[in-house]
mmCIF file of C-alpha atoms in Angstrom:
data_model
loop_
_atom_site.group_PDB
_atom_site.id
_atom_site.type_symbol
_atom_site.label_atom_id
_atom_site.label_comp_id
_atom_site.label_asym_id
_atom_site.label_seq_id
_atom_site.Cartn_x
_atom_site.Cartn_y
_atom_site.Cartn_z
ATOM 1 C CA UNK A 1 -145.553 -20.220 2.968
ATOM 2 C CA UNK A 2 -144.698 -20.134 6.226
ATOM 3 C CA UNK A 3 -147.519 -22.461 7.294
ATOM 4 C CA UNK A 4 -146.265 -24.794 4.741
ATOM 5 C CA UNK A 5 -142.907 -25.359 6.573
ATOM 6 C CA UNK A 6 -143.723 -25.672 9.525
ATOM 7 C CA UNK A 7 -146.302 -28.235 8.666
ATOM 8 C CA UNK A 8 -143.971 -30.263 6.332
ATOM 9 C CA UNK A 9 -141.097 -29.923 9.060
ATOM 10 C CA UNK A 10 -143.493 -31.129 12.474
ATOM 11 C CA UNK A 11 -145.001 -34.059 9.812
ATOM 12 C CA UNK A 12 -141.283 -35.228 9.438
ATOM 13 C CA UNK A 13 -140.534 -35.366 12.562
ATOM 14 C CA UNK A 14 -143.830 -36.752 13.629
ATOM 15 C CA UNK A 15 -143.077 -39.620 10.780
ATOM 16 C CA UNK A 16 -139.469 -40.368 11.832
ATOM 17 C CA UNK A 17 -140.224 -40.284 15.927
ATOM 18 C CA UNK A 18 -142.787 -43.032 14.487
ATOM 19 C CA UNK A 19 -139.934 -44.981 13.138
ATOM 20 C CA UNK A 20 -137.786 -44.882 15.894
ATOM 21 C CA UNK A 21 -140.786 -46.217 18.412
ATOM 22 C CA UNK A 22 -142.674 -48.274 16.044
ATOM 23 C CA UNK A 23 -140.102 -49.160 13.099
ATOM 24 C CA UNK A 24 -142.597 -51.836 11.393
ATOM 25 C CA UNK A 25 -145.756 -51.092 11.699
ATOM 26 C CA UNK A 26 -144.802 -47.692 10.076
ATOM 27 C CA UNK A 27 -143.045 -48.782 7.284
ATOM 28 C CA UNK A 28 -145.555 -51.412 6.354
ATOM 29 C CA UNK A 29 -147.918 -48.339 6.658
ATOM 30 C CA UNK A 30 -146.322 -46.678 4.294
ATOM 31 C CA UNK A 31 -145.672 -49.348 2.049
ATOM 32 C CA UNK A 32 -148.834 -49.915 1.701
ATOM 33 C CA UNK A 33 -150.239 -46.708 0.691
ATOM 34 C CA UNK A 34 -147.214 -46.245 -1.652
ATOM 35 C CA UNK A 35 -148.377 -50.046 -3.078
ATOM 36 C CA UNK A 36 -151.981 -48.718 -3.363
ATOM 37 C CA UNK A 37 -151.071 -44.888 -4.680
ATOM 38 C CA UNK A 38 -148.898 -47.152 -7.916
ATOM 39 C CA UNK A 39 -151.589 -48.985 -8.560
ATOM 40 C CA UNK A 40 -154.226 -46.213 -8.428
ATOM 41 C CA UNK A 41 -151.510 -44.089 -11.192
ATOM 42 C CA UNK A 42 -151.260 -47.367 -12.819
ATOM 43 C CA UNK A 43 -154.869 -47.820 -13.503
ATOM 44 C CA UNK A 44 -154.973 -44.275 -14.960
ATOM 45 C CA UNK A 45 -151.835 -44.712 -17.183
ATOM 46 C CA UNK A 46 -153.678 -47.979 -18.589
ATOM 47 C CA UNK A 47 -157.192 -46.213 -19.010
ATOM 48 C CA UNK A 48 -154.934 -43.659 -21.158
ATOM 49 C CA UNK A 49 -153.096 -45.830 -23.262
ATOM 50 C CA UNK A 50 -156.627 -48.025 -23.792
ATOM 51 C CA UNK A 51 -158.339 -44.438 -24.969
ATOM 52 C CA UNK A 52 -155.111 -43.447 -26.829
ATOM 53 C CA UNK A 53 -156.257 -45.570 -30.340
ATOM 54 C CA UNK A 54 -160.288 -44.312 -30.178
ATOM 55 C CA UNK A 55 -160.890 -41.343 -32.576
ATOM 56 C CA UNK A 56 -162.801 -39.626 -29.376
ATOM 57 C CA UNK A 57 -160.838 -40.245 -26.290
ATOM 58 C CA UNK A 58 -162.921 -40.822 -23.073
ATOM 59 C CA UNK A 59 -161.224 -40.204 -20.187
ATOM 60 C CA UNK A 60 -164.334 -39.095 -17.775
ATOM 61 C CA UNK A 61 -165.513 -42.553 -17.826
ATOM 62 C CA UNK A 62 -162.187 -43.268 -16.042
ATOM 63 C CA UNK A 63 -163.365 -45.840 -12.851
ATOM 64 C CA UNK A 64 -160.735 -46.813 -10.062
ATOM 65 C CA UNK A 65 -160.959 -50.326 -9.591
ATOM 66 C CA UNK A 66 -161.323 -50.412 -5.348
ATOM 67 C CA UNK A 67 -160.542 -54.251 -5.217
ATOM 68 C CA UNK A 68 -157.694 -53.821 -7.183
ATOM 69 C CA UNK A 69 -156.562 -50.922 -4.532
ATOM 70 C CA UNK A 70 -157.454 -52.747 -1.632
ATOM 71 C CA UNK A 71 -154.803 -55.937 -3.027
ATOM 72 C CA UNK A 72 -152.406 -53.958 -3.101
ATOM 73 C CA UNK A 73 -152.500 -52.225 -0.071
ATOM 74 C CA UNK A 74 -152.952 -55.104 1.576
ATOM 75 C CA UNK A 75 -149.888 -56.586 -0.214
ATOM 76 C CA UNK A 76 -147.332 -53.683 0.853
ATOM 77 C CA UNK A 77 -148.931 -53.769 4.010
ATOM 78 C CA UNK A 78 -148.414 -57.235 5.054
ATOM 79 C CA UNK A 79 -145.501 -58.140 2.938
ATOM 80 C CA UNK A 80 -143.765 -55.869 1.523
ATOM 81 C CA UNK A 81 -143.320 -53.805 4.429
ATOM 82 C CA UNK A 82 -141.959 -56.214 6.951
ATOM 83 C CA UNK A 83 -139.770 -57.819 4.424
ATOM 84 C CA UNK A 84 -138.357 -54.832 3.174
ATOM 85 C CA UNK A 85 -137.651 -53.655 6.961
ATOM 86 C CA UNK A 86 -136.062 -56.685 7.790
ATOM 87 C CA UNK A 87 -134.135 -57.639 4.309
ATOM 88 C CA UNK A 88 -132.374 -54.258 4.266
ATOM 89 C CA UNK A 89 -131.572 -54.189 8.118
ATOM 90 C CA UNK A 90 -129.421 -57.205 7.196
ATOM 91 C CA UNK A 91 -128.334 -55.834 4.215
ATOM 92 C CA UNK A 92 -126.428 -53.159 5.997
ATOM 93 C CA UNK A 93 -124.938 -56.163 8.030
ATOM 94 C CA UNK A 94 -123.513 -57.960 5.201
ATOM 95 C CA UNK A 95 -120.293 -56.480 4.691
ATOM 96 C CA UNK A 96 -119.475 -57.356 8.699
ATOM 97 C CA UNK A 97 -120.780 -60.852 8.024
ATOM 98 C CA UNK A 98 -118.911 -61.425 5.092
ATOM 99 C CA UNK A 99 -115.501 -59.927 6.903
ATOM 100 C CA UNK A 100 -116.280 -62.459 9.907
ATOM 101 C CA UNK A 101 -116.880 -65.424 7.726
ATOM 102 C CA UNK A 102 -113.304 -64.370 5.700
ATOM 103 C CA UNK A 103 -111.355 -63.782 9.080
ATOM 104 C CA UNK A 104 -113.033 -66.803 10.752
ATOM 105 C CA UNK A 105 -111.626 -68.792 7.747
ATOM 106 C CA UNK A 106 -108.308 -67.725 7.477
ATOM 107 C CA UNK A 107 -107.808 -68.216 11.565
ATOM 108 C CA UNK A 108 -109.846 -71.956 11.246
ATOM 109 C CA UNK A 109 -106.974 -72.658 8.770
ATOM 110 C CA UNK A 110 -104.258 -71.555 12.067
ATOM 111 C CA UNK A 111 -106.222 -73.982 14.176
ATOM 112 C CA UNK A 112 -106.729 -76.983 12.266
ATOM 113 C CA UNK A 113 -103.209 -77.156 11.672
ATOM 114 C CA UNK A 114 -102.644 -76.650 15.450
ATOM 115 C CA UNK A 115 -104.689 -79.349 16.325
ATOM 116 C CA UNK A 116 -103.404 -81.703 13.559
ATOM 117 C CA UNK A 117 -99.798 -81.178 15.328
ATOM 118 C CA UNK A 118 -101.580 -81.901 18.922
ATOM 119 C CA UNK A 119 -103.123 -85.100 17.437
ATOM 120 C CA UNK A 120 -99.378 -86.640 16.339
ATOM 121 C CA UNK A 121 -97.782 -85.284 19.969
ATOM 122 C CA UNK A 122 -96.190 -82.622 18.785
ATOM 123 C CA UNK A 123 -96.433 -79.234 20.753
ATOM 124 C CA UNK A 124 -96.645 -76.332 19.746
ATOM 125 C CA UNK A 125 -97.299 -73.117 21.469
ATOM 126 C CA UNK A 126 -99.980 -71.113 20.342
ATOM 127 C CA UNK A 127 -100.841 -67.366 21.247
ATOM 128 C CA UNK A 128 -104.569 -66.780 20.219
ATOM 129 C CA UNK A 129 -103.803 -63.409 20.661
ATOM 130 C CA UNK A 130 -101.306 -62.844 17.860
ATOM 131 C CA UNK A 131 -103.500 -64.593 15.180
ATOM 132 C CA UNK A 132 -103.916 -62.991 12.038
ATOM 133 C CA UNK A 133 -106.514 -60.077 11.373
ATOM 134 C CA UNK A 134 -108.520 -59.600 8.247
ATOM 135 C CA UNK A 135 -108.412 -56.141 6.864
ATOM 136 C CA UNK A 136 -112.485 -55.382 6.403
ATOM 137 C CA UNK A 137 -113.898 -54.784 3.445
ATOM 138 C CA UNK A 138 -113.101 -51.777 1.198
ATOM 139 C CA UNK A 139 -116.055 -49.212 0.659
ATOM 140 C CA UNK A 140 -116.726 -50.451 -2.817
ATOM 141 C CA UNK A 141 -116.598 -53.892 -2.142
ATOM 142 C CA UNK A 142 -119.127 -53.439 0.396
ATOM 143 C CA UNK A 143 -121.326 -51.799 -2.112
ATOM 144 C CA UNK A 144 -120.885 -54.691 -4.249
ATOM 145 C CA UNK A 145 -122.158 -57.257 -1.851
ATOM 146 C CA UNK A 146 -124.953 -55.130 -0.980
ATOM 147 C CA UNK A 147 -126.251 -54.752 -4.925
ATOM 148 C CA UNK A 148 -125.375 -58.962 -5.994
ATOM 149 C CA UNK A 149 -126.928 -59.713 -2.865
ATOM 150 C CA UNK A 150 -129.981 -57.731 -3.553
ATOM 151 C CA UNK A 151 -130.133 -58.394 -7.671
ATOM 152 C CA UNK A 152 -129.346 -61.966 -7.519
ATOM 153 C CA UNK A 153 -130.797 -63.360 -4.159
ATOM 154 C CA UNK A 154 -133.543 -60.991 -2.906
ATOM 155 C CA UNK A 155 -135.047 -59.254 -6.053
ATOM 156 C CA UNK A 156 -135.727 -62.457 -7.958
ATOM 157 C CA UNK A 157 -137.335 -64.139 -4.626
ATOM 158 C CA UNK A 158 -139.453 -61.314 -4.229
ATOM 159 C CA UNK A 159 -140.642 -61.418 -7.693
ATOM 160 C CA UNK A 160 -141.741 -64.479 -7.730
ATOM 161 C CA UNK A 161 -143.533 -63.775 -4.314
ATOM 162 C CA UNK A 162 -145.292 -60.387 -5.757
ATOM 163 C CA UNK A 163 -147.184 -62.172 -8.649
ATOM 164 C CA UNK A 164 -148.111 -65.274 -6.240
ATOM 165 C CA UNK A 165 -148.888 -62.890 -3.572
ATOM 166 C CA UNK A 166 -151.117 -60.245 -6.323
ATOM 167 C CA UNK A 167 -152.597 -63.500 -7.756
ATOM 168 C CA UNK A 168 -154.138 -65.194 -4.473
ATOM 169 C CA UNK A 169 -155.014 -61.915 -2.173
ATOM 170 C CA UNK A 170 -156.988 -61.178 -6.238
ATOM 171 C CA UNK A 171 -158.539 -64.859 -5.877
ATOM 172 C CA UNK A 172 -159.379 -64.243 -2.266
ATOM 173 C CA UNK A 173 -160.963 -60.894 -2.976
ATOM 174 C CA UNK A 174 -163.084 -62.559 -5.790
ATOM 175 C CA UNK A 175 -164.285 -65.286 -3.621
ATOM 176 C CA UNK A 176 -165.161 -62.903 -0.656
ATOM 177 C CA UNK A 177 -167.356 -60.760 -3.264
ATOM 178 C CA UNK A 178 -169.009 -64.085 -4.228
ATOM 179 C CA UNK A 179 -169.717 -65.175 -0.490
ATOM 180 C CA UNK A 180 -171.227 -61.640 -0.160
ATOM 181 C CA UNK A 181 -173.521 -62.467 -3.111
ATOM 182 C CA UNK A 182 -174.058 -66.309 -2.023
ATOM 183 C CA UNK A 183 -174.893 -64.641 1.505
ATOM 184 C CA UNK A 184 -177.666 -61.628 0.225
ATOM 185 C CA UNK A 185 -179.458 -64.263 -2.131
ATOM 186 C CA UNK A 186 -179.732 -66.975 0.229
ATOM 187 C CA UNK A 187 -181.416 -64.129 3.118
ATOM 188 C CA UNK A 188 -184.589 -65.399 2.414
ATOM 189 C CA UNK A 189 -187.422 -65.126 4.617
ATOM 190 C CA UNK A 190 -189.367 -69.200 5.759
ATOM 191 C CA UNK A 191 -192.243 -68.381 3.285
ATOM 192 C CA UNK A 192 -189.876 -68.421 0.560
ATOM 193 C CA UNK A 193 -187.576 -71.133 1.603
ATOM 194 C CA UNK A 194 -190.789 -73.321 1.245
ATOM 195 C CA UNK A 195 -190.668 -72.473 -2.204
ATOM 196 C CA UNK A 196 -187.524 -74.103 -3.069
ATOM 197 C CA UNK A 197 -189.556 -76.575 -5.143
ATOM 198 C CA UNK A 198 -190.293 -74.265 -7.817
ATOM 199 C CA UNK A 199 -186.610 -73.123 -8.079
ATOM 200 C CA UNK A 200 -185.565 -76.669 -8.298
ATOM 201 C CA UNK A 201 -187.486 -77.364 -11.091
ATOM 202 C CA UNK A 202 -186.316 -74.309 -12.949
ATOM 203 C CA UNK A 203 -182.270 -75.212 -11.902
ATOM 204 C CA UNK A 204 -183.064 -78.564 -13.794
ATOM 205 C CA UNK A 205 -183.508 -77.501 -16.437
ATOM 206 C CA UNK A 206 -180.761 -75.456 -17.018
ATOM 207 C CA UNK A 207 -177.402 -76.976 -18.335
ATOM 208 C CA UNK A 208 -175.007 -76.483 -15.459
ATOM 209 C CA UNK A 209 -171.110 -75.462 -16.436
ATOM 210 C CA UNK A 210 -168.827 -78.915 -16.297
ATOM 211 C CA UNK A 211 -167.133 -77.422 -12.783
ATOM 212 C CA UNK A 212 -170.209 -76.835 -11.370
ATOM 213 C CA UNK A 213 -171.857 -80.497 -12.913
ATOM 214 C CA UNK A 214 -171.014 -82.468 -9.771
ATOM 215 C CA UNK A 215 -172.204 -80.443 -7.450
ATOM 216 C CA UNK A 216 -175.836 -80.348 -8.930
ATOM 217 C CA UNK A 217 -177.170 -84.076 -8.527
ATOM 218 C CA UNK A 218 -176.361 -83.858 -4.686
ATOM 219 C CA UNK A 219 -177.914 -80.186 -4.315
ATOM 220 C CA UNK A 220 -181.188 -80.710 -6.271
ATOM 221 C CA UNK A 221 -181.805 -83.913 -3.800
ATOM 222 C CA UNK A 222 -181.180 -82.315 -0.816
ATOM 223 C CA UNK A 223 -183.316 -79.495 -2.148
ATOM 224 C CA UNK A 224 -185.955 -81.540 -2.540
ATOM 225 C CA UNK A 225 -185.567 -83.328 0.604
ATOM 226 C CA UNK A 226 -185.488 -80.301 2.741
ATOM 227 C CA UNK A 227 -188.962 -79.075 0.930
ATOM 228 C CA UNK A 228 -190.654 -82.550 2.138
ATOM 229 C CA UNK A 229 -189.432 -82.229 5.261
ATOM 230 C CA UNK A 230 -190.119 -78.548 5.709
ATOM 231 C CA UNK A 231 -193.886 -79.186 4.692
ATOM 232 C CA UNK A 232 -193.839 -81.573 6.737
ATOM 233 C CA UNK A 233 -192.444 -78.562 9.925
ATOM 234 C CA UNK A 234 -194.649 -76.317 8.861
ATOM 235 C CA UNK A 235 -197.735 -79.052 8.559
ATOM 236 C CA UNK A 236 -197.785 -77.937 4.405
ATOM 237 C CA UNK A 237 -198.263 -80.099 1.544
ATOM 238 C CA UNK A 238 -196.884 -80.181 -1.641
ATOM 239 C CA UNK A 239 -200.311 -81.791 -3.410
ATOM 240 C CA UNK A 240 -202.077 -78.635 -1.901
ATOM 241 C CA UNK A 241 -202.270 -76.115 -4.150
ATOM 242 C CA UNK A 242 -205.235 -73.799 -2.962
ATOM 243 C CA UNK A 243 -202.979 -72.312 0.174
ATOM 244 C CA UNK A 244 -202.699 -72.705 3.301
ATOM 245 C CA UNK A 245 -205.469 -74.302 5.462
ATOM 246 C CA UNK A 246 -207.300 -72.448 7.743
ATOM 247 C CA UNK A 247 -207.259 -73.445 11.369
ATOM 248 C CA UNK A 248 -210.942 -74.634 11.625
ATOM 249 C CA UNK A 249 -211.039 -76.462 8.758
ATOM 250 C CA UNK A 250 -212.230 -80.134 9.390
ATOM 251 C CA UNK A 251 -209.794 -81.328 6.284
ATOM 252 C CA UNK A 252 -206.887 -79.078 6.796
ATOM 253 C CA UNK A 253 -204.056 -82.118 7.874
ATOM 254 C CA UNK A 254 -202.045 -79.604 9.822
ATOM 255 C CA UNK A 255 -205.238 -78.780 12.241
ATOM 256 C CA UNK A 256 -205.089 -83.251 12.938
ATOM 257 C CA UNK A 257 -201.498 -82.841 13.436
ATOM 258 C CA UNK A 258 -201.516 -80.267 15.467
ATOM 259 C CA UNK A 259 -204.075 -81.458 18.272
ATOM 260 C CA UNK A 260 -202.449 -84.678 18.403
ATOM 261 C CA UNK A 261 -199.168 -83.265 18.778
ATOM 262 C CA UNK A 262 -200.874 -80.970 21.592
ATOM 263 C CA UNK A 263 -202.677 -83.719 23.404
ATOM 264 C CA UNK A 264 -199.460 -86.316 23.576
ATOM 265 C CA UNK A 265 -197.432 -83.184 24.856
ATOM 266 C CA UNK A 266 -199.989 -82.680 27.058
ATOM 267 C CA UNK A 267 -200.281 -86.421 28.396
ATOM 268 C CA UNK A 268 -196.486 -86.468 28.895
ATOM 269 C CA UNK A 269 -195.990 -84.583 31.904
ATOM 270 C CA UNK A 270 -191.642 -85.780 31.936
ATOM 271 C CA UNK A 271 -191.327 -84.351 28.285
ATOM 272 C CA UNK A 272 -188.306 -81.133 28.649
ATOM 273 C CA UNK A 273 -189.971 -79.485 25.382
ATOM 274 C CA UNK A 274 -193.199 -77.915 25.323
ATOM 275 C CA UNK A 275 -193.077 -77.090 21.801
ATOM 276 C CA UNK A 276 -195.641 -79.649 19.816
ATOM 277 C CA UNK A 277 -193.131 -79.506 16.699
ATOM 278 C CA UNK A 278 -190.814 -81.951 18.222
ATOM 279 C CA UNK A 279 -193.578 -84.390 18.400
ATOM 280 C CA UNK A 280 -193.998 -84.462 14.520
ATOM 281 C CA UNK A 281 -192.445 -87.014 12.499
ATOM 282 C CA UNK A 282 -190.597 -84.624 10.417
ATOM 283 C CA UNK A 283 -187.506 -83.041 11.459
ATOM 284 C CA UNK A 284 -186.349 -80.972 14.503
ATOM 285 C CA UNK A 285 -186.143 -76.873 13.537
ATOM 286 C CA UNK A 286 -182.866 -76.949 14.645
ATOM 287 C CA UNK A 287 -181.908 -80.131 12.096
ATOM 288 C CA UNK A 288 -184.102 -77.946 9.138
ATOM 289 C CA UNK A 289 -181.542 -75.039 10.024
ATOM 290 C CA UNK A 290 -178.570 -77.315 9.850
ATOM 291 C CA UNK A 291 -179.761 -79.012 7.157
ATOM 292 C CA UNK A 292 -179.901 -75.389 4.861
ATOM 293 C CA UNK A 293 -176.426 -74.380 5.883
ATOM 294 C CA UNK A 294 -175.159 -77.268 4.551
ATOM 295 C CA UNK A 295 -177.327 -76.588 1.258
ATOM 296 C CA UNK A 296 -175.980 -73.105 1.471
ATOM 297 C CA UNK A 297 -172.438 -74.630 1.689
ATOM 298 C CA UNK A 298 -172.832 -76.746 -1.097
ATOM 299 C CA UNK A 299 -174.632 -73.873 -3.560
ATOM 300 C CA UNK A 300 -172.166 -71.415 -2.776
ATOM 301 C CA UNK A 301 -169.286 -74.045 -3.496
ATOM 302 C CA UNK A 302 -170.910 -74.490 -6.689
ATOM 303 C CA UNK A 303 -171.121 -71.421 -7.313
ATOM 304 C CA UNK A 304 -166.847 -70.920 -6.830
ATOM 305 C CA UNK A 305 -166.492 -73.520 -9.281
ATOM 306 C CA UNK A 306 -168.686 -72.453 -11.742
ATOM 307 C CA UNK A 307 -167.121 -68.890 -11.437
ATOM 308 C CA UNK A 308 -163.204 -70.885 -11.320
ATOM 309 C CA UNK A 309 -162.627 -69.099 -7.646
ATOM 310 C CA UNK A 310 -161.384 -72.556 -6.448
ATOM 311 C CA UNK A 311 -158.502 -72.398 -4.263
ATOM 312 C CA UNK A 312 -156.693 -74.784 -7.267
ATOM 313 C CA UNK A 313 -157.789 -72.798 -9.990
ATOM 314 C CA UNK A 314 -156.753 -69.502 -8.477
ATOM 315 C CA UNK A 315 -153.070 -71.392 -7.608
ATOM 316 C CA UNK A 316 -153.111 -72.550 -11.320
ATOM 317 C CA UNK A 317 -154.124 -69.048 -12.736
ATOM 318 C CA UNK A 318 -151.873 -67.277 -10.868
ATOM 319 C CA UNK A 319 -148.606 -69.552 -11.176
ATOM 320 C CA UNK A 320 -148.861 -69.733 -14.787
ATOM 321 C CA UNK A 321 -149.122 -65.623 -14.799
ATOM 322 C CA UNK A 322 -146.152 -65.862 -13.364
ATOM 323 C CA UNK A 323 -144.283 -68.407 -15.016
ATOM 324 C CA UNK A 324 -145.207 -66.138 -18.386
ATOM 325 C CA UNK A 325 -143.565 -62.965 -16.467
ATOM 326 C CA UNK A 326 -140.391 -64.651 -16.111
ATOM 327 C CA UNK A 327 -140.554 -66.298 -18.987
ATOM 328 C CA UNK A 328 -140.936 -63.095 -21.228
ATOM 329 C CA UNK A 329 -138.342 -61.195 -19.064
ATOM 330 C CA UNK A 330 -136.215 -63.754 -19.240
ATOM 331 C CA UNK A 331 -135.904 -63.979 -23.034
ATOM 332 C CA UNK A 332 -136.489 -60.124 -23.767
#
């Protein structure tokens, strides 16, 4: 029991020497493993309730969503955190600000009739010294201030920023999980690049999703573009079917290529590349490689549409979310 103390009473004063050195990186710390410890109770509540209707309730088949948890840490981590630090340090303020702004009124009132009697040559002696002084603000009034400013000005901002804020840091996760997917199918070894031909046939002939629609015509060109010019690198051709050639084969077109590429290389003493691929007619390997990023580009862009994880859609999604929050707590 002992123990206990002492470790609760060092790990409080370890936490508040924290706040004193480091005010907000601790607090958005915190926040954000309070954000992500709600959400991971929250999950289980739901599983509950879902379970409470079935006639066998299955509550070891309870999963923790990790995305989920990582939003929302990163939410009261990078939001929450510094705006709560910085919303409630002013908060304490407001009563003094509010007593300035009243005294500075009532003494602007002294001085504007001052000057008004200056302006028509009329003097007047003034001692700043004996102006009035506003009482400050009772203790309850201060409370007040503190709870209309925070129910009427900060809670409803923040609202509004929680959903938006859930809502796109969701979208974002979704579209880094398809990236990560767009980015393990297209690691593809150069023997099966060069079978992209095959693949396009077999994407034509699937109906694409409307989204997705415009994106097709442009990919399945360049698609088969880069599989021309890639048999073209590689000194492959599409009308031969039995494999590739061997190197002493008198019909193999790669073996023609190749010596003629070797011999002009070799005639051209000035030439900076030794490499006879640049002396093809086909493209550069560093224009192929540029050339399949941009494919990439385009098939993983296709692939956000098709799966709605464009930046519009995910603004759309979430604002109407939120617009049907405040809707329903509005009327209820």
């Amino acid at each position: 029991m002992n123990f206990v103390v002492q470790f609760g009473t060092k790990s409080y004063q370890l936490y508040n020497g924290l706040l004193e050195r480091q005010p907000v990186r601790t607090k958005s710390v915190t926040s954000g493993i309070m954000y992500a410890g709600g959400d991971a109770i929250a999950q289980y509540v739901e599983h509950r309730k879902a379970n409470e209707d079935k006639a066998t309730p299955d509550r070891a088949s309870f999963v923790l969503d990790r995305k989920r948890l990582v939003v929302f840490f990163v939410y009261g981590t990078c939001v929450a955190g510094p705006v709560y630090h910085y919303w409630f340090n002013y908060l304490n303020e407001l009563p003094q600000v509010l007593w300035r702004l009243k005294q500075s009124q009532q003494r602007g009132k002294i001085l504007r009739a001052y000057a008004y009697l200056r302006s028509h040559n009329i003097e007047v002696k003034l001692d700043t010294s004996k102006l009035p002084v506003t009482a400050p603000l009772s203790k309850w009034k201060s409370k007040a201030a503190k709870i209309a400013a925070d129910q009427l000005i900060f809670s409803s901002l923040y609202t509004l920023s929680f959903f938006m804020g859930i809502g796109l840091l969701s979208g974002a996760a979704d579209r880094l999980d398809a990236w990560l997917d767009h980015a393990a199918q297209s690691a593809t070894p150069p023997a099966a690049r060069r079978k992209r031909a095959t693949a396009t046939a077999a994407t034509a002939s699937s109906q694409p999703s409307e989204p997705a629609a415009k994106y097709q015509e442009l990919i399945d060109r360049l698609k088969l573009f880069l599989q021309e010019q890639e048999d073209v690198f590689y000194g492959t051709s599409t009308a031969n079917d039995d494999g590739p050639c061997e190197e002493d084969d008198e019909q193999c077109p790669a073996t023609a290529e190749t010596d003629a590429a070797a011999a002009s290389a070799t005639s051209v003493s000035t030439s900076t590349s030794t490499s006879p691929l640049a002396a093809k007619d086909g493209m550069t390997g560093d224009q192929l490689r540029l050339l399949e990023d941009v494919l990439a580009r385009l098939e993983h862009e296709q692939q956000l549409a098709t799966r709605d994880l464009t930046w519009r859609r995910i603004w759309d999604q979430t604002w109407a979310h939120t617009r049907e929050v405040y809707w329903t707590t509005s009327c209820t």
